[in-house]
XYZ file of C-alpha atoms in Angstrom:
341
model
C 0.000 0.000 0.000
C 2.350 2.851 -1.131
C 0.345 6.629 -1.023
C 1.259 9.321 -3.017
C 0.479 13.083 -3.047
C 0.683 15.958 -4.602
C 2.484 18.072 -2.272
C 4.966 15.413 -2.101
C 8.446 15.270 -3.471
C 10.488 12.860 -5.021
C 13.918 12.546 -6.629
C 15.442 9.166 -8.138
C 17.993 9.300 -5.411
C 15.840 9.294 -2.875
C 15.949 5.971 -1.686
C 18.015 3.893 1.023
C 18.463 0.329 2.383
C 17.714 0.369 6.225
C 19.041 -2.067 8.338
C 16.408 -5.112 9.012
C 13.951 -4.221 6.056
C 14.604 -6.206 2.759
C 13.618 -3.773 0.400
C 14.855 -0.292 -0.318
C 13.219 2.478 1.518
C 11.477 5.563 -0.688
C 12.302 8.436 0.845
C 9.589 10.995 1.053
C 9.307 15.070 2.176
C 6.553 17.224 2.803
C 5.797 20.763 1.470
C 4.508 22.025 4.882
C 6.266 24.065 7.559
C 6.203 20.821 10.378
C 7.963 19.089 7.608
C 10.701 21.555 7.334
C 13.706 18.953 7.310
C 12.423 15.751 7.886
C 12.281 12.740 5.704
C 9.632 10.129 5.270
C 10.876 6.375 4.649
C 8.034 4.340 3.406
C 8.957 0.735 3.874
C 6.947 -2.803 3.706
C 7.184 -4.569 7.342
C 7.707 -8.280 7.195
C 5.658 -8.567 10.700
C 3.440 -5.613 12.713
C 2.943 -6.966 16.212
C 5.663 -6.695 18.155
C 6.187 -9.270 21.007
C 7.096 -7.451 24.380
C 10.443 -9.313 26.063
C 8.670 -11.310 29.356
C 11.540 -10.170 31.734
C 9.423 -6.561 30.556
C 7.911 -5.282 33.169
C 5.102 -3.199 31.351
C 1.633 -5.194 31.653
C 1.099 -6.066 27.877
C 3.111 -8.579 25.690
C 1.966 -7.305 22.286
C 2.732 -3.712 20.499
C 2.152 -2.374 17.572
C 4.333 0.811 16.294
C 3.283 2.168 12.750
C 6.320 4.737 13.234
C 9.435 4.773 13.942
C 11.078 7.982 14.793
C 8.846 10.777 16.569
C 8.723 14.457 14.990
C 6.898 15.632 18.623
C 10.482 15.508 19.500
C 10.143 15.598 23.146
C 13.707 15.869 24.752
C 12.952 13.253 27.498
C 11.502 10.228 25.024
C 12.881 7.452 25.838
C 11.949 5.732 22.709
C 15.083 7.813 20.846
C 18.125 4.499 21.596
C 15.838 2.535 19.416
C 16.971 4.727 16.234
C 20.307 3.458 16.589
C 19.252 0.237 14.959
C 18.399 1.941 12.040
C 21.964 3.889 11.442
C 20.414 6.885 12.962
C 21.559 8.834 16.060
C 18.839 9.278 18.812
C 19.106 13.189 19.270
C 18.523 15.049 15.818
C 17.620 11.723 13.417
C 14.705 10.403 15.933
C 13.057 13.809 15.161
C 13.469 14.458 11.518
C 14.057 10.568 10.137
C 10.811 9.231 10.697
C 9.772 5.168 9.418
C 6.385 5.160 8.032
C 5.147 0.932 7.785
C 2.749 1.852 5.080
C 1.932 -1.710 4.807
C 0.909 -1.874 8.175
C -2.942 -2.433 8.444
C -2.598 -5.380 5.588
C 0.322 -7.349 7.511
C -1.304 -6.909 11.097
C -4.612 -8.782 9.446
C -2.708 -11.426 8.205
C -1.005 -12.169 11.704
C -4.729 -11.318 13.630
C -6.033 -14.589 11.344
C -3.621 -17.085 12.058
C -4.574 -19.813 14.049
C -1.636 -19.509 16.748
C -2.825 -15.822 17.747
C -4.408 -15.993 21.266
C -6.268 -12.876 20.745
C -4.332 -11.523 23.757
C -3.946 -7.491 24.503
C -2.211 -5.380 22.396
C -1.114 -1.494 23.060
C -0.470 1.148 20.661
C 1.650 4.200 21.584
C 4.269 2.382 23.497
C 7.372 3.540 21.678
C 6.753 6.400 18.997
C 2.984 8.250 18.970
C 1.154 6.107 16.485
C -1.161 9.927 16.028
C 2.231 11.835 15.521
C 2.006 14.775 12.669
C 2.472 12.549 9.651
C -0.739 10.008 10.633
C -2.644 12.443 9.334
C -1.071 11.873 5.792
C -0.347 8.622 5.677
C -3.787 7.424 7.556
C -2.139 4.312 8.719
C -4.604 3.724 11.870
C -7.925 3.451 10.542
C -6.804 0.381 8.729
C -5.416 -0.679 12.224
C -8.360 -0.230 13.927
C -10.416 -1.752 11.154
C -8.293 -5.143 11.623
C -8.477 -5.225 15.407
C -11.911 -4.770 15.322
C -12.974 -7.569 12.962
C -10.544 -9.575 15.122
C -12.376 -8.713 17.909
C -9.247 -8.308 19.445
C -8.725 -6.350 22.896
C -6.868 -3.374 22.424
C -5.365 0.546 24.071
C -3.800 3.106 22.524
C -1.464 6.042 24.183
C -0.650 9.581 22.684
C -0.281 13.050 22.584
C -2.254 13.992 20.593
C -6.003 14.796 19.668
C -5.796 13.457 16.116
C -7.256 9.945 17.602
C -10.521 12.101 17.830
C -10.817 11.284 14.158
C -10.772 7.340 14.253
C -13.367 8.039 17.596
C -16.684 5.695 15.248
C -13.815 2.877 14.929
C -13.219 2.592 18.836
C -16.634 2.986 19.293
C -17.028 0.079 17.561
C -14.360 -2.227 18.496
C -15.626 -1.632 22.717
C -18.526 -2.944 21.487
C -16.556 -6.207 20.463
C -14.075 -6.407 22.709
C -11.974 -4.584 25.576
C -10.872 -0.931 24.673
C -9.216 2.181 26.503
C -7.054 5.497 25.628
C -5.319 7.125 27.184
C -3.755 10.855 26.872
C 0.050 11.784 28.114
C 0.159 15.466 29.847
C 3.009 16.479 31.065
C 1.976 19.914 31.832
C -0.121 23.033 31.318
C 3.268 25.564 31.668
C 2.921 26.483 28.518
C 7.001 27.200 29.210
C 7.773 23.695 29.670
C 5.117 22.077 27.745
C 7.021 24.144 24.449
C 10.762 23.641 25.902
C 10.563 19.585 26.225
C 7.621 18.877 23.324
C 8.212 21.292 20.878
C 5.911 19.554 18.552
C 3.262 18.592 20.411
C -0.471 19.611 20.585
C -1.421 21.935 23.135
C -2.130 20.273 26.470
C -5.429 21.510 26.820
C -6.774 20.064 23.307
C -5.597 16.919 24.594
C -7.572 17.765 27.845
C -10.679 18.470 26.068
C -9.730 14.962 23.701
C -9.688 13.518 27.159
C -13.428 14.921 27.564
C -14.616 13.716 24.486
C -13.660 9.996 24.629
C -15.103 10.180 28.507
C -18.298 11.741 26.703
C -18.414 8.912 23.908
C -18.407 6.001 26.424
C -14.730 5.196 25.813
C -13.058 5.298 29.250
C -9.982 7.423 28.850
C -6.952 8.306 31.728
C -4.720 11.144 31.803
C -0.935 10.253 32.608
C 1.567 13.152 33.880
C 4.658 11.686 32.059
C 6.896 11.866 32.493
C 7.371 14.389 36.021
C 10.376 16.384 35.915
C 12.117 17.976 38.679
C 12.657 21.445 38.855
C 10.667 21.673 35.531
C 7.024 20.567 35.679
C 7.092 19.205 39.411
C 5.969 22.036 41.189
C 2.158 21.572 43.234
C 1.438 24.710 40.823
C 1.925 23.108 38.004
C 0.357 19.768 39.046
C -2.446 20.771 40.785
C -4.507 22.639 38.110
C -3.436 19.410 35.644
C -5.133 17.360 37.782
C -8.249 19.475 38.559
C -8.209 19.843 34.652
C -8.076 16.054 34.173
C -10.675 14.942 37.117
C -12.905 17.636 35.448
C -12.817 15.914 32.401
C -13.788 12.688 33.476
C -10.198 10.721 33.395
C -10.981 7.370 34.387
C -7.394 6.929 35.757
C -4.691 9.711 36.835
C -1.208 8.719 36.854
C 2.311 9.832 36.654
C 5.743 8.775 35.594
C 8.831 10.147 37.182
C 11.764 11.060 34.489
C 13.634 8.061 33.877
C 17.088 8.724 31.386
C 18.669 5.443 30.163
C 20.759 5.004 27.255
C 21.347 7.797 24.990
C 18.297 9.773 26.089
C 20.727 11.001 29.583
C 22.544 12.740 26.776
C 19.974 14.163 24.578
C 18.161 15.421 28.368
C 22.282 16.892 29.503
C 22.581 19.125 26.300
C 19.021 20.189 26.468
C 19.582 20.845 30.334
C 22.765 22.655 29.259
C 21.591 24.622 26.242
C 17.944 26.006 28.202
C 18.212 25.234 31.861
C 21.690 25.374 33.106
C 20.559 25.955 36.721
C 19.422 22.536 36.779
C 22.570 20.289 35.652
C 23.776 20.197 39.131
C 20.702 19.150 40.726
C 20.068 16.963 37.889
C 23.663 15.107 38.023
C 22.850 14.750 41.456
C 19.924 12.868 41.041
C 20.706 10.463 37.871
C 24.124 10.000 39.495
C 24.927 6.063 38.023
C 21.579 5.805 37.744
C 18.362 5.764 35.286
C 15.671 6.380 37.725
C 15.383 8.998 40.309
C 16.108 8.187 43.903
C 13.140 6.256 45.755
C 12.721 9.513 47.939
C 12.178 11.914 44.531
C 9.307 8.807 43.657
C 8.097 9.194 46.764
C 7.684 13.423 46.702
C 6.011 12.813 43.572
C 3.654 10.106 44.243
C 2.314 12.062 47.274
C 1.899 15.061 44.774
C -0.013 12.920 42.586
C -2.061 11.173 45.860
C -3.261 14.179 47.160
C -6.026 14.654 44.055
C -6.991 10.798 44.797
C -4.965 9.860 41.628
C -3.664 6.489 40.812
C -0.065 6.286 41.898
C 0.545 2.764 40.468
C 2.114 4.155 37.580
C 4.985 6.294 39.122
C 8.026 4.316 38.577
C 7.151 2.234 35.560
C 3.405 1.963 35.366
C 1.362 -1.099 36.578
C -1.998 -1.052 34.811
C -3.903 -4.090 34.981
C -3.445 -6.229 31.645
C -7.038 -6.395 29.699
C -8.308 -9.864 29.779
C -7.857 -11.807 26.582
C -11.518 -13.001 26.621
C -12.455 -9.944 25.652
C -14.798 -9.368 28.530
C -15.053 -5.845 29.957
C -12.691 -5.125 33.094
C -14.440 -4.502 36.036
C -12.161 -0.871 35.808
C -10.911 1.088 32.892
C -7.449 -0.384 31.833
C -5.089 2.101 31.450
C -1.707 2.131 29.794
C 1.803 3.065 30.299
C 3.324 5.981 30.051
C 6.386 5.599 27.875
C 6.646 8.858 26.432
């Protein structure tokens, strides 16, 4: 399923081999200012659901990432190491080299019908925002929803954006068929640090009001403050009206998700620490001294932050939603997902 438009361009050079896909990669741009930059690869994926390693602690075993490479470009993502298996670096190139699996709705159905799938949970929005800028051009996940809904197969999605308003008759119909939640990440309402660490993001109140909506339409839908950031969007003045916001809109689960930096993202975080908050390096060496996570006493300031409102705090380290039954019968609460962005 290869899509073309007009405001698309094209040169015979524009292609490249990327490591684990057989076939060459067609390299596409956009002629629209949040395109400025960044190239497209369109590539055919040899398998869609992605199993999730058991010594995982997230409560799922099945993913499914249409994307690779996230032009929301939030500094903290943790998702950014993951471009290094593609040749790319996880700073610059996880922003502006984006994967597009435009064959992804066709190879998911294929895997939903075999006889060895168990029909068991699968989340969207784990690694890169399946609803990130480009989704609305390449309109990848109404042919995903289409496929888990025939399969009857329980599902949950995660992003940050409203865009998932659009595919809103498709969820509607797969909760009647099976076991189905959203869920919206909100870091914050600063409008300082919501447009210093997600430059590309929607605004946090549209995804409030998405938040409403879904609530509205019968599809239960949870707000997660992720991830919490000290010294950035920590502060009770920050998180209180967030959580007023998200209680008014009917959130069927609060959580949040302290700042965790493994890998490559400690460095991507360090240079943008360096380059717009300087006052915070010390504190922040201090804290992620030898380690990913922030000490149990930081978890523990946030959580009661978070517990104050009555908000779930299962989710503050890693996130510990219950996993939706493979049956496909409703949970006796909304399942809510991770926060991994």
């Amino acid at each position: 399923m290869f899509v073309r438009w007009n405001n698309l361009t094209l040169t015979d050079d524009e292609q490249r081999r990327l490591p684990g896909y057989r076939d060459e990669a067609v390299v596409r741009r956009f002629d629209a200012p949040e395109a400025l930059d960044t190239r497209f690869y369109e590539v055919s994926a040899r398998s869609i659901l992605n199993r999730v390693p058991e010594k995982s602690q997230m409560p799922f075993r099945w993913t499914i990432n249409p994307y690779r490479g996230c032009t929301h470009a939030c500094v903290y993502c943790f998702a950014r190491p993951t471009h290094k298996y593609l040749d790319f670096d996880a700073g610059r190139d996880f922003e502006r080299e984006i994967v597009v699996k435009v064959n992804a709705p066709e190879v998911l159905r294929v895997e939903l019908a075999r006889a060895s799938w168990a029909h068991e949970h699968v989340a969207l929005g784990t690694n890169t925002d399946p609803y990130q800028w480009v989704e609305g051009k390449y309109r990848l996940m109404p042919g995903i929803w289409e496929a888990l809904r025939d399969a009857a197969n329980p599902c949950s999605v995660l992003t940050k954006s409203p865009l998932l308003l659009r595919d809103l008759p498709l969820m509607l119909q797969i909760a009647e068929r099976t076991t189905f939640s959203a869920c919206l990440s909100i870091p914050t309402l600063d409008e300082k640090a919501w447009r210093a660490t997600e430059p590309h993001t929607p605004s946090p109140r549209a995804r409030l009001e998405a938040v409403a909506e879904l609530n509205r339409a019968g599809i239960p839908t949870g707000v997660l403050i992720a991830p919490l950031m000290p010294g950035i969007n920590d502060a009770p003045e920050q998180v209180e009206p967030l959580l007023e916001m998200a209680t008014a809109a009917g959130a069927t689960s609060i959580g949040g998700v302290a700042l965790h930096l493994r890998g490559e993202v400690r460095e991507v975080f360090r240079g943008w620490l360096e380059a717009q908050r300087p006052d915070l390096v010390a504190r922040y060496e201090e804290l992620y001294r030898r380690r990913a996570y922030a000490p149990q006493e930081e978890r523990e300031r946030l959580a009661r932050m978070v517990r104050r409102r009555g908000a779930s705090t299962a989710m503050l380290r890693f996130g510990t939603p219950s996993r939706a039954p493979a049956s496909g019968r409703a949970p006796t609460r909304p399942a809510s997902q991770e926060a991994l962005f």
